[in-house]
mmCIF file of C-alpha atoms in Angstrom:
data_model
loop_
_atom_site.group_PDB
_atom_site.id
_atom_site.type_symbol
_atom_site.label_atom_id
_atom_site.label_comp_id
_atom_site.label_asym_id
_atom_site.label_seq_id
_atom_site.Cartn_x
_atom_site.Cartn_y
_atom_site.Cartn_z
ATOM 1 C CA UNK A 30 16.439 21.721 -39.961
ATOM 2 C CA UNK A 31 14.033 21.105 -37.081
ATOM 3 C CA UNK A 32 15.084 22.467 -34.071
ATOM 4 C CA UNK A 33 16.427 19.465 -31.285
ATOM 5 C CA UNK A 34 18.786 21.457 -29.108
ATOM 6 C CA UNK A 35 16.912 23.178 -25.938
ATOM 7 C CA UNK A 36 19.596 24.626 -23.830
ATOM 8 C CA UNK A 37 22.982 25.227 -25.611
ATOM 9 C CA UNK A 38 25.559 25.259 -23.945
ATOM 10 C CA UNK A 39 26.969 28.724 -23.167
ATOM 11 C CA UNK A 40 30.879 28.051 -23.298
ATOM 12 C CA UNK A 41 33.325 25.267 -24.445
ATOM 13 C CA UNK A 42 35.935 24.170 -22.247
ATOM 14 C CA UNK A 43 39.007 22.581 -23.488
ATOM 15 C CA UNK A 44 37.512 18.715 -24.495
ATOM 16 C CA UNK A 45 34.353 20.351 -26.048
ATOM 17 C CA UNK A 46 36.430 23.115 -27.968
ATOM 18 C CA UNK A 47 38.895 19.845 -28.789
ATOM 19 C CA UNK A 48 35.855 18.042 -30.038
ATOM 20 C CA UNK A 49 34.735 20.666 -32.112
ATOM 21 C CA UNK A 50 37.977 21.425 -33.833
ATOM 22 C CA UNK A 51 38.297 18.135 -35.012
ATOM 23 C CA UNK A 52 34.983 17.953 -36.985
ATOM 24 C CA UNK A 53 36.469 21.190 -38.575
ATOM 25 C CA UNK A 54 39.388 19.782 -39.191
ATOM 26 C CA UNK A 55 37.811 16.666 -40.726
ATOM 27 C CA UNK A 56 35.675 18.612 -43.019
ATOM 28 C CA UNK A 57 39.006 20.765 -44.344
ATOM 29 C CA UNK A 58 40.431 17.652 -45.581
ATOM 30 C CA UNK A 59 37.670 16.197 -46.641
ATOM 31 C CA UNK A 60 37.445 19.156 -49.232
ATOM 32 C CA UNK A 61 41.198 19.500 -50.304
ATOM 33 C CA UNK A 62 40.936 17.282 -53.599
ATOM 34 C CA UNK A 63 38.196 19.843 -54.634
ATOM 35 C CA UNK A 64 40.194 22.693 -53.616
ATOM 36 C CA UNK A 65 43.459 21.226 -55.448
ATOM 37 C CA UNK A 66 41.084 21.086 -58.838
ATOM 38 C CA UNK A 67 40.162 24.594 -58.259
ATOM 39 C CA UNK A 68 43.658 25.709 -58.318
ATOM 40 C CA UNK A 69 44.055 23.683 -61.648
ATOM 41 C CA UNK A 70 41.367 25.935 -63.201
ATOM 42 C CA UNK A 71 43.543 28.766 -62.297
ATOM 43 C CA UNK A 72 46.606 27.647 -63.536
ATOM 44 C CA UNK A 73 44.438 26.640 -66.987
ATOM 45 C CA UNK A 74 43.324 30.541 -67.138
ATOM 46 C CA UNK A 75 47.073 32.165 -66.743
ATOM 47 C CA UNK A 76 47.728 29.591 -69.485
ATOM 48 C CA UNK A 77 50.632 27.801 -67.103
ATOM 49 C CA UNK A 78 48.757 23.920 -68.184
ATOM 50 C CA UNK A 79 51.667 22.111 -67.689
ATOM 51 C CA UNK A 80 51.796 22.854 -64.188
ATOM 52 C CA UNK A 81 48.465 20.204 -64.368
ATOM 53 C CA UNK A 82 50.276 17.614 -65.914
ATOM 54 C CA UNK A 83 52.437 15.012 -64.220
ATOM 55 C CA UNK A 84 55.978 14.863 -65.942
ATOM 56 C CA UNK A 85 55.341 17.797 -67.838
ATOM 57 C CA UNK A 86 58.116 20.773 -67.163
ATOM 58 C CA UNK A 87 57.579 24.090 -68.810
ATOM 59 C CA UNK A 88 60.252 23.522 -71.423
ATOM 60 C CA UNK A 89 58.256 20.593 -72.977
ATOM 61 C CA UNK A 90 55.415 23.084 -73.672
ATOM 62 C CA UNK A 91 56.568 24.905 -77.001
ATOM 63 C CA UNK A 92 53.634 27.180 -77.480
ATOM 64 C CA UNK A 93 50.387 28.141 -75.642
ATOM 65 C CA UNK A 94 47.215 29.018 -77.117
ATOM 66 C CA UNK A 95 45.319 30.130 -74.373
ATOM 67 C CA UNK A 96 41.446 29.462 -75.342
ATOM 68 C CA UNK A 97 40.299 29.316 -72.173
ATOM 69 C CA UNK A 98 41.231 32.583 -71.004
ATOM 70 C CA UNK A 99 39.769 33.673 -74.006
ATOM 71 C CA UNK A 100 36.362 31.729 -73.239
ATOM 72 C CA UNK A 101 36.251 33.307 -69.890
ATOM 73 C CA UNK A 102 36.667 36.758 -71.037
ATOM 74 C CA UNK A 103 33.937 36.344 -73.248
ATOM 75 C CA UNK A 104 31.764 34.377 -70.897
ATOM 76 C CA UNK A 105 31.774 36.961 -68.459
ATOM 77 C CA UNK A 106 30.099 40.064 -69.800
ATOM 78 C CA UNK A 107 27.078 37.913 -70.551
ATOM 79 C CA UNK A 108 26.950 36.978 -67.131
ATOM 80 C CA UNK A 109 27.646 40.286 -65.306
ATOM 81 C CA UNK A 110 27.619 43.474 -67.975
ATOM 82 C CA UNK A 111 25.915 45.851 -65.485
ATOM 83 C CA UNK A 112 26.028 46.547 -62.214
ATOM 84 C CA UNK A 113 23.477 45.285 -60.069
ATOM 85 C CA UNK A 114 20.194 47.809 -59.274
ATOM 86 C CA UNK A 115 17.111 47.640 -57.335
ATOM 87 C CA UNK A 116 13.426 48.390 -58.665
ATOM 88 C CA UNK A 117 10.872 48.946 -55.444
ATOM 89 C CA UNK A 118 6.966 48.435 -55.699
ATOM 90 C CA UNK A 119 4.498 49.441 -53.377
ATOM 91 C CA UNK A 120 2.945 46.518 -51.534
ATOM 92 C CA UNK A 121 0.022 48.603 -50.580
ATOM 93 C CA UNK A 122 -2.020 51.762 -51.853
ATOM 94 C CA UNK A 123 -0.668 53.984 -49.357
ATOM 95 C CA UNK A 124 2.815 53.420 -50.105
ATOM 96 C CA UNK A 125 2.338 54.634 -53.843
ATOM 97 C CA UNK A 126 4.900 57.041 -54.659
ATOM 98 C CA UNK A 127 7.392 56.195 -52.323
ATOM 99 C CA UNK A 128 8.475 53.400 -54.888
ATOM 100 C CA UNK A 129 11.374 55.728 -56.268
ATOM 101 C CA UNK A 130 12.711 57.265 -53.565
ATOM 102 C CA UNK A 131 12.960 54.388 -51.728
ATOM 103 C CA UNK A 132 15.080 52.181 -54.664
ATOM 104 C CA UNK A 133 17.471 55.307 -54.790
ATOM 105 C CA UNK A 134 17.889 54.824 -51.474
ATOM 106 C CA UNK A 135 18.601 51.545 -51.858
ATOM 107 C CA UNK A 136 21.197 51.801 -54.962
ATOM 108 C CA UNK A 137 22.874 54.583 -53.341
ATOM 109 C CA UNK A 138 23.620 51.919 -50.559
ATOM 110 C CA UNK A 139 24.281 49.314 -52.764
ATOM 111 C CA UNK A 140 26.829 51.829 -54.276
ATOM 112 C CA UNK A 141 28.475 52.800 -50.793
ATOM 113 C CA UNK A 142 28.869 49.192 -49.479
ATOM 114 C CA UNK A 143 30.629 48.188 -52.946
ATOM 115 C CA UNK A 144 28.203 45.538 -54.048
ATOM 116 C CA UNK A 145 28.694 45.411 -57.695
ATOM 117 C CA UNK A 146 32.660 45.164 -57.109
ATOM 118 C CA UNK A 147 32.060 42.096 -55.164
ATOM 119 C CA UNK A 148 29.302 40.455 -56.797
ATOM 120 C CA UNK A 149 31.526 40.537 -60.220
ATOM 121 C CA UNK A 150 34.489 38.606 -58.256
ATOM 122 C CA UNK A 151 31.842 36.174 -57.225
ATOM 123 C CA UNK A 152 31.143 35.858 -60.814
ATOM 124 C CA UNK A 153 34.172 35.572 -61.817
ATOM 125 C CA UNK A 154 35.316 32.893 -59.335
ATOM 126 C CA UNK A 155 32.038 30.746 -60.224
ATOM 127 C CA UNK A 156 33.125 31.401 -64.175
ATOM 128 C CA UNK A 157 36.712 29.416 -63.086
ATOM 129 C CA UNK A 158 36.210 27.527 -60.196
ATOM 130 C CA UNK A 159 33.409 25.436 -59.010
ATOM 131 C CA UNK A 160 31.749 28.126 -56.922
ATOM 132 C CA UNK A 161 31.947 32.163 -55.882
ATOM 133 C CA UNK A 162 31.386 32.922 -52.249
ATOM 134 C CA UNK A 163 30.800 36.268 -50.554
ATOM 135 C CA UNK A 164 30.053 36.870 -47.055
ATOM 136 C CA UNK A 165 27.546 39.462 -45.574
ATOM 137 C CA UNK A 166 29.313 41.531 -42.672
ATOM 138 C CA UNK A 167 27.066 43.241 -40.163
ATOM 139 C CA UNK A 168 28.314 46.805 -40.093
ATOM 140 C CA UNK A 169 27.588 47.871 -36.212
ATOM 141 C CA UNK A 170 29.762 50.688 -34.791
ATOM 142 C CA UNK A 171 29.001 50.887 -31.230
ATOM 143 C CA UNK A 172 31.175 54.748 -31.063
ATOM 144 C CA UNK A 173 32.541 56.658 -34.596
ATOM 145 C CA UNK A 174 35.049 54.066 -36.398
ATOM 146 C CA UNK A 175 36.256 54.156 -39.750
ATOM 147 C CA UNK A 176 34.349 51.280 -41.668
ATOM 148 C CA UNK A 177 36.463 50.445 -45.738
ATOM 149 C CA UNK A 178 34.040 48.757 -47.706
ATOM 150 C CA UNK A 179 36.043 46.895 -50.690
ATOM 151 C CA UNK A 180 37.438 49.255 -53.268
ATOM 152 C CA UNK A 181 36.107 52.374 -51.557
ATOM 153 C CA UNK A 182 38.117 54.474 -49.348
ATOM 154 C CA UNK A 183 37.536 55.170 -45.609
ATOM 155 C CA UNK A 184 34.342 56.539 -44.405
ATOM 156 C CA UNK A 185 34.158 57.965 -40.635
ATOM 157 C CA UNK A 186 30.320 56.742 -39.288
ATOM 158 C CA UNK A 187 29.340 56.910 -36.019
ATOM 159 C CA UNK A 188 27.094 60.380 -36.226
ATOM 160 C CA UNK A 189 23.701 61.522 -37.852
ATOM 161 C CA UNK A 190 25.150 64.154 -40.311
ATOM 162 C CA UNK A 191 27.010 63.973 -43.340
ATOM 163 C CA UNK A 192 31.035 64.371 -43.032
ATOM 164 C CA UNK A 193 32.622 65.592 -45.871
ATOM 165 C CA UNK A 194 31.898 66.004 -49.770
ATOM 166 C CA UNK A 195 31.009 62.165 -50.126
ATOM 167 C CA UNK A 196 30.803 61.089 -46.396
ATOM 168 C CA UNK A 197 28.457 58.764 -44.404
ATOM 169 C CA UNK A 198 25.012 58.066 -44.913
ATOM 170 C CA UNK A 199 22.559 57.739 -42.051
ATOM 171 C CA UNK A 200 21.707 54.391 -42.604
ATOM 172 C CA UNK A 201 24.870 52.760 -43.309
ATOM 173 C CA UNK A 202 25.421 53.141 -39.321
ATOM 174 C CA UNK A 203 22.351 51.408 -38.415
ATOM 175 C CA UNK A 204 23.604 47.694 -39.174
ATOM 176 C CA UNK A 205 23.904 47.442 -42.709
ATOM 177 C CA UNK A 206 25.286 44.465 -44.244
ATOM 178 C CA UNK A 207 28.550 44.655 -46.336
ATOM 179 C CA UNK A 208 29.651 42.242 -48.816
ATOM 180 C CA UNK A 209 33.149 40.364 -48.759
ATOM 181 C CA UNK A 210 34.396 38.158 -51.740
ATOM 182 C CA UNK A 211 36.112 34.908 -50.064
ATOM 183 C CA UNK A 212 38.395 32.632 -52.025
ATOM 184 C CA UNK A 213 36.278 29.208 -51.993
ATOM 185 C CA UNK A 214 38.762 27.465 -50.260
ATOM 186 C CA UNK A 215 38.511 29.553 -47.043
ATOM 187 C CA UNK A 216 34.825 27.671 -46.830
ATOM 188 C CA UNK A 217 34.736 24.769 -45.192
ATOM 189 C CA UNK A 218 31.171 22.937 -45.054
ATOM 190 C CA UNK A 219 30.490 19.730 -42.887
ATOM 191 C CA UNK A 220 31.606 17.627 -43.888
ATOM 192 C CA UNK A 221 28.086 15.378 -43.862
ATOM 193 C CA UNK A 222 26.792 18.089 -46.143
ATOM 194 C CA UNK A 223 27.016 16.558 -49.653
ATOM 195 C CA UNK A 224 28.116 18.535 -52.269
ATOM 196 C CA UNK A 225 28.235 21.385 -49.995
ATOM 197 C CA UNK A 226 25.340 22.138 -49.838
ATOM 198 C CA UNK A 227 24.885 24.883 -46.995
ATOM 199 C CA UNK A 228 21.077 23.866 -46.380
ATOM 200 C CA UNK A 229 22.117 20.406 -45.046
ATOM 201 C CA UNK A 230 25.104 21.496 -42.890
ATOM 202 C CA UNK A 231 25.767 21.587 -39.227
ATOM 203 C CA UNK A 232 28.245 23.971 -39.283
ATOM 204 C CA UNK A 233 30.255 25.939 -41.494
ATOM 205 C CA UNK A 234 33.807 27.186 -41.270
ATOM 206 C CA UNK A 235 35.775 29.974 -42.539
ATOM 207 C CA UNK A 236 39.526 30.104 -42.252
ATOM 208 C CA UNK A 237 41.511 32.928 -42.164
ATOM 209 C CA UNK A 238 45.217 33.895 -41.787
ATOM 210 C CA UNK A 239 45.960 36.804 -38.977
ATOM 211 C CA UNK A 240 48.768 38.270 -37.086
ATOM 212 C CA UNK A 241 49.393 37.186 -34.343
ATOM 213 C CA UNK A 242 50.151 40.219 -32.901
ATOM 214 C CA UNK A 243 46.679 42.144 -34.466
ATOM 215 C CA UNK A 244 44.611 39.255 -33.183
ATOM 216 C CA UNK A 245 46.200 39.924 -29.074
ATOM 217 C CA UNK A 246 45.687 43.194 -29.703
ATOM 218 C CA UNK A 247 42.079 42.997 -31.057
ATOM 219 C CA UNK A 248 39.935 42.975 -28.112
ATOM 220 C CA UNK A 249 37.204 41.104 -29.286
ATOM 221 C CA UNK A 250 39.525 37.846 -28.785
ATOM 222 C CA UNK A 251 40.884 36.328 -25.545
ATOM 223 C CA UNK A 252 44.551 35.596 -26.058
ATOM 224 C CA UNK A 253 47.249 35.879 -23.615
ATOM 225 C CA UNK A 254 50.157 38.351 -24.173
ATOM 226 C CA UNK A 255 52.585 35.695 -23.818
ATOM 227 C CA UNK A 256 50.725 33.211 -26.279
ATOM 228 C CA UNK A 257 53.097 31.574 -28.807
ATOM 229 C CA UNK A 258 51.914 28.718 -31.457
ATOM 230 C CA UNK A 259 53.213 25.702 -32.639
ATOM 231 C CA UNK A 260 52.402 26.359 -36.228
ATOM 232 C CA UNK A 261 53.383 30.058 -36.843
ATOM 233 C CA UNK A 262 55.857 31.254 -39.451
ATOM 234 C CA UNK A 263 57.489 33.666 -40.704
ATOM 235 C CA UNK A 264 55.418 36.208 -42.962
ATOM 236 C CA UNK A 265 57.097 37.802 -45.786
ATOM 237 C CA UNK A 266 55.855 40.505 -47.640
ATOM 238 C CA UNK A 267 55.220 41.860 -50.987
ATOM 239 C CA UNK A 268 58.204 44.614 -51.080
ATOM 240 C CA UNK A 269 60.743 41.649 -49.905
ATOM 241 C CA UNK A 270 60.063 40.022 -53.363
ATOM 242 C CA UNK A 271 62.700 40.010 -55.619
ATOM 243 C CA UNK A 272 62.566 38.569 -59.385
ATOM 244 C CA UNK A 273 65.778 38.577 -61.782
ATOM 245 C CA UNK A 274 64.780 37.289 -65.146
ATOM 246 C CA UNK A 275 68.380 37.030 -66.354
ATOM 247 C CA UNK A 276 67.503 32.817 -66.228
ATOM 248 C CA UNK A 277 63.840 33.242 -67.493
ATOM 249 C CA UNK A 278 62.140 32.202 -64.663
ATOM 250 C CA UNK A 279 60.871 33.909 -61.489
ATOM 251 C CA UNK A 280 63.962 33.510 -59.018
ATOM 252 C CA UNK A 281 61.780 34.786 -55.676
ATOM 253 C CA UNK A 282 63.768 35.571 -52.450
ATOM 254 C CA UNK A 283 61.841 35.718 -49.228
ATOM 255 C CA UNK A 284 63.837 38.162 -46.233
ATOM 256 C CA UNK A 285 62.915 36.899 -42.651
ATOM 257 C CA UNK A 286 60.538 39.285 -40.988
ATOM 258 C CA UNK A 287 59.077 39.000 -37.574
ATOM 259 C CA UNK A 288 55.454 39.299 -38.004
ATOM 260 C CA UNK A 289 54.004 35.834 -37.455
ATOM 261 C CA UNK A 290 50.917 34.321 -39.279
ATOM 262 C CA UNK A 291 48.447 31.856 -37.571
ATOM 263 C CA UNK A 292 45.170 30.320 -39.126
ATOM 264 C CA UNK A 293 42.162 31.084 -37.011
ATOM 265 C CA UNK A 294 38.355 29.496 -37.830
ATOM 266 C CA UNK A 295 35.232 31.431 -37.586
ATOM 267 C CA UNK A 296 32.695 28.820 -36.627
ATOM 268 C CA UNK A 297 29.134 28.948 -37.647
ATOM 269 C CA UNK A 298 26.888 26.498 -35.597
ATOM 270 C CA UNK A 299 23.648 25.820 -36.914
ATOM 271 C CA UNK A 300 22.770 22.363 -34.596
ATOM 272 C CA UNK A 301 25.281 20.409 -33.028
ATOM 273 C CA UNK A 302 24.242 17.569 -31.028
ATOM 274 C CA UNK A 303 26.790 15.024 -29.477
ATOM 275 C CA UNK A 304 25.510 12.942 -26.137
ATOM 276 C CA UNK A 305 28.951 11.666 -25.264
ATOM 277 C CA UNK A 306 28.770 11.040 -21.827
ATOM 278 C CA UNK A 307 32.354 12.593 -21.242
ATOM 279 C CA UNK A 308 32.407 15.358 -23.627
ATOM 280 C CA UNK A 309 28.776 16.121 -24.471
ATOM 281 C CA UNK A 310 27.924 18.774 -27.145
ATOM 282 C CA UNK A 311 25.273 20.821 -27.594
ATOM 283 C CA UNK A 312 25.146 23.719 -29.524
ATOM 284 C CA UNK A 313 22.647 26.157 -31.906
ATOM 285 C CA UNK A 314 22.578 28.537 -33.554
ATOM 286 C CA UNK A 315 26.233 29.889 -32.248
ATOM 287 C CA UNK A 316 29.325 31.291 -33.394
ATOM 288 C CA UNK A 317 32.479 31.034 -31.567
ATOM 289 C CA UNK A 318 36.278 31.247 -33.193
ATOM 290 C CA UNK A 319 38.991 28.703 -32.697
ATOM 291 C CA UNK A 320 42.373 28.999 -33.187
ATOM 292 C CA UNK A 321 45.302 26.402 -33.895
ATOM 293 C CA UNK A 322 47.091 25.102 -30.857
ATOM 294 C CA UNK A 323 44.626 26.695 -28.157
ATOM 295 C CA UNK A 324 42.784 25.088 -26.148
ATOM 296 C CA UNK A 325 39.846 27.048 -25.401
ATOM 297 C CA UNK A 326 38.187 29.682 -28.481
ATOM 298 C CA UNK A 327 39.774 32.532 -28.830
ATOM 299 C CA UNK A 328 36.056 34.031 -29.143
ATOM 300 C CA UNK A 329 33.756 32.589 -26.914
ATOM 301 C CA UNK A 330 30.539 31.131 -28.146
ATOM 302 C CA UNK A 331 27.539 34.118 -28.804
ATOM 303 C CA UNK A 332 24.323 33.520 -30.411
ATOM 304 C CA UNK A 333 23.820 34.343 -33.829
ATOM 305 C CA UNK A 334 21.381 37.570 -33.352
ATOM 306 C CA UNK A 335 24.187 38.746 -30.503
ATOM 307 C CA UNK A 336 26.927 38.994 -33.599
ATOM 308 C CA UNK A 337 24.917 40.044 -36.202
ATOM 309 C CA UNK A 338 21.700 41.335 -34.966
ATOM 310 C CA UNK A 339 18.109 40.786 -34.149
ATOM 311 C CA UNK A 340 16.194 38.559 -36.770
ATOM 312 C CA UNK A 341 19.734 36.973 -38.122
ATOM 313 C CA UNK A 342 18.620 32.955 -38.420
ATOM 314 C CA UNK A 343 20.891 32.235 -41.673
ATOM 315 C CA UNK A 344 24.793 31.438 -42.248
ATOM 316 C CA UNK A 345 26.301 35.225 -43.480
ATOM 317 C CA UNK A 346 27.525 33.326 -46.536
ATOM 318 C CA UNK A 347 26.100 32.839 -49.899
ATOM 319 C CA UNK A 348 27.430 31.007 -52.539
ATOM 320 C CA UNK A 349 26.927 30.743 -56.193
ATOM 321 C CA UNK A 350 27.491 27.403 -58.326
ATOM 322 C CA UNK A 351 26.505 28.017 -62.353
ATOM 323 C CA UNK A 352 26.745 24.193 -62.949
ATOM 324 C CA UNK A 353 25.461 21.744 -60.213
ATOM 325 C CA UNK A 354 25.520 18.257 -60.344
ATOM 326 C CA UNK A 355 23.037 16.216 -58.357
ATOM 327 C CA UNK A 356 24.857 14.330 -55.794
ATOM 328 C CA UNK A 357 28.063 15.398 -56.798
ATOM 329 C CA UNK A 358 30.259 18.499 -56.884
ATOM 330 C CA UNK A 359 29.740 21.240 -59.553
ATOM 331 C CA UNK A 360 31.300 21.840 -62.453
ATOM 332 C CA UNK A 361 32.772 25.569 -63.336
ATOM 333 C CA UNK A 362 32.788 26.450 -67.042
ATOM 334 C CA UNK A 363 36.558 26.411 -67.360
ATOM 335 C CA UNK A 364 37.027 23.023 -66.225
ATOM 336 C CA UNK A 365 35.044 21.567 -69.367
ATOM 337 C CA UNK A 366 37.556 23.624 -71.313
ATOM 338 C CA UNK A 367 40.803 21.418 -69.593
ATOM 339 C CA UNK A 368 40.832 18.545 -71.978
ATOM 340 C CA UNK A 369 40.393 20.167 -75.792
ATOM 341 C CA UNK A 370 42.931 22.902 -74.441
ATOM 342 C CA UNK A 371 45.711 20.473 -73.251
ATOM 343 C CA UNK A 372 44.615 18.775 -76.275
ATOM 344 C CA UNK A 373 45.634 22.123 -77.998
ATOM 345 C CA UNK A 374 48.754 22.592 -76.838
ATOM 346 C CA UNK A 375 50.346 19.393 -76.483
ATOM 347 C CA UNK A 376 49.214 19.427 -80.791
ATOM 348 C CA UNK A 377 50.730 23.073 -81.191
ATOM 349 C CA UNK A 378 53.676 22.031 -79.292
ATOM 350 C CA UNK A 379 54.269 18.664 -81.086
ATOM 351 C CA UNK A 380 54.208 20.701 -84.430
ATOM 352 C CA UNK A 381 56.605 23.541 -83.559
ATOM 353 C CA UNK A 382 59.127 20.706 -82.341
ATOM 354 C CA UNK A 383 58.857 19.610 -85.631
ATOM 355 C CA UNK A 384 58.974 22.438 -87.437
ATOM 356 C CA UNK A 385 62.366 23.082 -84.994
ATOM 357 C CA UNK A 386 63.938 19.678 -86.197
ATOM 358 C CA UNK A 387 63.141 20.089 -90.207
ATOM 359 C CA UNK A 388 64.992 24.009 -89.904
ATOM 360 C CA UNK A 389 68.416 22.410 -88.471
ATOM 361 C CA UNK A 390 71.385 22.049 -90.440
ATOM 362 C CA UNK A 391 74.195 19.833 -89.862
ATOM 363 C CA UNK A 392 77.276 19.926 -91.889
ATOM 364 C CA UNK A 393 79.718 17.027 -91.925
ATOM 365 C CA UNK A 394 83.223 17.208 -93.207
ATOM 366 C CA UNK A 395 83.497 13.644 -94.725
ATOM 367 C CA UNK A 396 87.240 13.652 -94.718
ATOM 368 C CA UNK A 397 87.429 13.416 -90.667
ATOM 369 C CA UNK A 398 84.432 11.295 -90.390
ATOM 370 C CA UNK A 399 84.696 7.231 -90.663
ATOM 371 C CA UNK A 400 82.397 5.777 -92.662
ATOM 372 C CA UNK A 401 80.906 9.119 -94.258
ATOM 373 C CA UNK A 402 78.246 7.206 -96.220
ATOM 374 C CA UNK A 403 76.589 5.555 -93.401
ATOM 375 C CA UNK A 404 76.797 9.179 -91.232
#
């Protein structure tokens, strides 16, 4: 995308920031129909169909045989069977030798950061859904902090030595990038872009769900103390759940708590250009973050080498689609499997109701019946 913006602006006031939320906004809904088929796929793999059916109830459903869970299982460890490694080569003469200490280096980082965890749940979520999506954090402690990368336990950085049996390496406090699975609904892509295609997109979005009270505490946003939000609820959490399958359902009860949960965008700018004479809008190569019901971002905008470094010209997402589909949205493998395995069932099911009716046995005493012949 050729460059056309010049001088960005530096900060949005309240009509800009307004401006910009709604072409978020827009783009979210654009997207939920894709994001409501995703869910489908999920529902397919647990083997809960009938919750993709209109006027189908779980009762109706007398038996599941859940091929596409099988199908995925499979699938998978053809796709992803090893974790991922990394073979240097010397680009010049002087540099031969080096190759293999410099790809243990590497692997040893790819190991510390979590990679291979991260890449299979990418994997995974391409497998059943349209797309997988990770996102590359820029590890930069400015002072010691403890830094979790996913499915490895804390790690103190900060200094130049080693803490501990397993603790820090060098590197891994000099700005290396981390990778984070996000569910593909927490993307949202301009909605211009077609098929979501990152390379074509103004901006992208990703949408998370905080605290409150952690995000006016965190000091990298700008929220006052006495804040409150239209849209926040009550969170509950996992240890208020309670299931009783005396009824043979899931009968979940939800106690009130007083944490509250708001939905906060991080904004990704590549161009922006809008020459509205009231409200003009220029922006590139930015990030800011917006929150619902504030006016202003809760994270002012900063340009994209001041949040993750010198060099950084790319969105920190990736995102990998198995199937595309030229001028429309992919396909994932499981959704091809939807029709043969409703198919499936609703056959299976039809058969054991049958086999239910031909086993019942109805005895009649003729004597207190009228007309026993017809009965």
């Amino acid at each position: 995308m050729t460059r056309l913006v010049t001088t960005p602006v530096t900060s949005l006031n309240k009509e800009q920031t307004a401006k910009l939320f709604d072409l978020v906004k827009f783009s979210e809904q654009k997207d939920e129909e894709y994001f409501r088929l995703m869910q489908n796929n999920v529902n397919l793999l647990k083997g809960e169909h009938w919750k993709n059916l209109k006027k189908t109830q779980k009762e109706q459903v007398k038996m599941v045989i859940n091929l596409a869970h099988a199908h995925v299982r499979s699938l998978l460890p053809t796709l992803f069977f090893r974790n991922p490694t990394v073979d240097c080569a010397p680009t010049s003469p002087q540099y031969a030798g080096q190759e293999e200490t410099w790809s243990a280096v590497l692997n040893n980082t790819n190991d510390k950061i979590g990679l291979a965890a991260e890449l299979k749940k990418v994997v995974f979520d391409a497998v059943v859904q349209p797309e997988g999506v990770f996102k590359l954090i820029i590890n930069k402690p400015k002072t010691e902090e403890v830094i979790r990368a996913p499915g490895r336990p804390a790690r103190v950085t900060g200094g130049t030595s080693e803490s501990g049996k397993s603790g820090p390496t060098v590197w891994l406090t000099k700005g290396a990038p981390v990778p984070v699975r996000l569910q593909p609904d927490q993307v949202i892509v301009d909605y211009r872009a077609k098929d979501r295609e990152l390379e074509n997109a103004r901006f992208v979005a990703i949408k998370y769900k905080k605290l409150l009270a952690e995000l006016k505490a965190d000091s990298k946003y700008k929220i006052s103390s006495t804040f409150t939000s239209k849209s926040v609820s009550p969170v509950p959490t996992t240890g208020n759940l309670v299931r009783s399958n005396a009824i043979g359902v899931d009968n979940i009860e939800r106690s009130t708590v007083g944490d509250q949960e708001v939905s906060i965008y991080e904004v990704w700018i590549y161009q922006i250009i809008d020459d509205d004479d009231s409200v003009p809008l220029k922006l590139y190569k930015q990030m800011c973050v917006l929150m619902e019901d504030h006016e202003v971002p809760i994270r002012q905008l900063e340009t994209w080498e001041q949040v993750n470094g010198e060099g950084f010209d790319q969105y920190p997402i990736r995102r990998l689609v198995l199937n595309p589909i030229n001028d429309n949205t992919p396909v994932s493998e499981l959704s091809t499997w939807e029709n043969i395995q409703h198919s499936i069932n609703w056959l299976v099911s039809r058969v054991t109701s049958f086999v239910e009716v031909d086993k019942t046995i109805v005895t009649v005493d003729n004597q207190k019946v009228k007309n026993a012949d017809k009965v």
